[in-house]
C-alpha positions as semicolon CSV with decimal commas, in nm:
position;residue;x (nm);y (nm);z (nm)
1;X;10,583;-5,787;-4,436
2;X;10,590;-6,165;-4,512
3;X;10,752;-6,424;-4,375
4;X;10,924;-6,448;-4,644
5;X;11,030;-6,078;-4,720
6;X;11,120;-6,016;-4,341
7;X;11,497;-6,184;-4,312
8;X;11,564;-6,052;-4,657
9;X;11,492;-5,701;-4,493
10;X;11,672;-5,754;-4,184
11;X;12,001;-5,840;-4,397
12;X;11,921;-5,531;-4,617
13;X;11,884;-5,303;-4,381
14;X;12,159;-5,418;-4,161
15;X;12,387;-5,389;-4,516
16;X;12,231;-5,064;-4,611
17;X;12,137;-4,714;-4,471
18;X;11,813;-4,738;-4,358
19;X;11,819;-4,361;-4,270
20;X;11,635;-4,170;-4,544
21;X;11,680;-3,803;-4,530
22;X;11,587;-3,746;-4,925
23;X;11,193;-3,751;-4,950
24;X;11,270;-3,821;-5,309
25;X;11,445;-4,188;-5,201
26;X;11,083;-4,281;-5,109
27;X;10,907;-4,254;-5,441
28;X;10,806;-4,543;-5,590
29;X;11,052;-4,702;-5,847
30;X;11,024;-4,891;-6,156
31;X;11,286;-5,126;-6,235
32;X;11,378;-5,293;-6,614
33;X;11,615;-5,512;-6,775
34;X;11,885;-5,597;-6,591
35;X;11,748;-5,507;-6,215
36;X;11,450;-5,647;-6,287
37;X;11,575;-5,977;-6,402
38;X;11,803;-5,981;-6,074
39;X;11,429;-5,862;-5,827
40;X;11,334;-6,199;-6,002
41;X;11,663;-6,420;-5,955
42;X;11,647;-6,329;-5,570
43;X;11,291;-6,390;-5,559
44;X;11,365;-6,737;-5,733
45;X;11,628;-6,822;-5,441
46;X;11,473;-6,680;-5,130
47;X;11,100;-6,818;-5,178
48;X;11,217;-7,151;-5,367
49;X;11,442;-7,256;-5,119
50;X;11,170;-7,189;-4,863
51;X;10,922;-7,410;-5,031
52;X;11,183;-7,718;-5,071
53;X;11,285;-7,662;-4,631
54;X;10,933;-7,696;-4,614
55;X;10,876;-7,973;-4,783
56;X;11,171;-8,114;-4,637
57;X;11,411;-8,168;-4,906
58;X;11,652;-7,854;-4,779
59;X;11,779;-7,821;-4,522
60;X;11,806;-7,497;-4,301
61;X;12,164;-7,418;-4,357
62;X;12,156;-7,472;-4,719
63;X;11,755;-7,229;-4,720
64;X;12,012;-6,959;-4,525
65;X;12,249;-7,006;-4,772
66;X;11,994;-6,938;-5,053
67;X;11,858;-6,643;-4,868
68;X;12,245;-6,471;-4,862
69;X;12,263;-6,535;-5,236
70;X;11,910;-6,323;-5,278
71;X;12,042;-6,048;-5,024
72;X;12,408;-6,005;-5,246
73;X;12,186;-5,987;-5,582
74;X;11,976;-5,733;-5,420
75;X;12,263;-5,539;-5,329
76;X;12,471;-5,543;-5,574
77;X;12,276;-5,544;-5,845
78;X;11,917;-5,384;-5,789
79;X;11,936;-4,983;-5,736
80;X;11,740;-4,797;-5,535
81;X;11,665;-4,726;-5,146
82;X;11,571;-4,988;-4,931
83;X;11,234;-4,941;-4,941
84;X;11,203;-4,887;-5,330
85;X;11,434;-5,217;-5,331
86;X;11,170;-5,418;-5,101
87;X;10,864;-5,297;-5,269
88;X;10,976;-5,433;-5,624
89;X;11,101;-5,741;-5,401
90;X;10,766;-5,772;-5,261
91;X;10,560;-5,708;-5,591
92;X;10,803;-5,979;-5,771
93;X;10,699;-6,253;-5,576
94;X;10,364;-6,218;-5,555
95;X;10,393;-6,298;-5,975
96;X;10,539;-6,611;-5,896
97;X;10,368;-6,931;-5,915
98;X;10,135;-6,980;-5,682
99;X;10,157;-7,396;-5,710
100;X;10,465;-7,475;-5,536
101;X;10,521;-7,752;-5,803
102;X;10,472;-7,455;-6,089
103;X;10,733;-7,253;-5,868
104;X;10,983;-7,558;-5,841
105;X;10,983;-7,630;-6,234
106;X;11,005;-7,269;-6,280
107;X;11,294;-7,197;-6,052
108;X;11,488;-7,521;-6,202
109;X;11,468;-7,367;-6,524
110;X;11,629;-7,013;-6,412
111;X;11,873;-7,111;-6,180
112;X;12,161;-7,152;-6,385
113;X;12,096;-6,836;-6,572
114;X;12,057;-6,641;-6,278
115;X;12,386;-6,728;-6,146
116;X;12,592;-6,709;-6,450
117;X;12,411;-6,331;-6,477
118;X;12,438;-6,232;-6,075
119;X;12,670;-6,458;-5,898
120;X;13,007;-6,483;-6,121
């Protein structure tokens, strides 16, 4: 688990039951349309507002912030188990930009759709 990916799990897990007793909640799952544009709205958050705390132009209350918005999408609006939830989460942003300049630019293009879709 990234660095990344690790408080988002934490908060899941603390939100969710992360007692499986149906094998069947383990498969693999494939998400679409709406749950996967919301996988990619709380990747845009989480790993965006990580790269700006970095670079110093966040600060660490406002990155936490960020990171709560990605755990409520991911609640309430990705299905799944946990682990079917953080394996999507996980798979989304490794297809992110790799330049953090790419993933800025990117982000500052999506934001406003992704919280008129998730956070309204």
């Amino acid at each position: 688990m990234t660095r990344l990916t690790r408080p988002i799990a934490m908060a899941l897990c603390a939100g969710l039951s992360c007692l499986i007793s149906d094998p069947a909640a383990t498969e693999p799952r494939s998400y679409t349309g709406r749950e996967a544009r919301a996988l990619k709205c709380a990747a845009y958050f989480a790993y965006t507002s990580q790269v700006l705390e970095s670079q110093g132009k966040l600060s660490a209350q406002k990155a936490i912030v960020a990171n709560k918005i990605a755990l409520n999408i991911l609640e309430h609006h990705v299905g799944g188990t946990f682990k079917q939830k953080m394996g999507a989460y996980n798979v989304v942003l490794q297809r992110l930009p790799k330049s953090e300049a790419a993933l800025i630019d990117e982000s500052s293009r999506e934001m406003d759709k992704c919280t008129k879709q998730f956070l309204r």
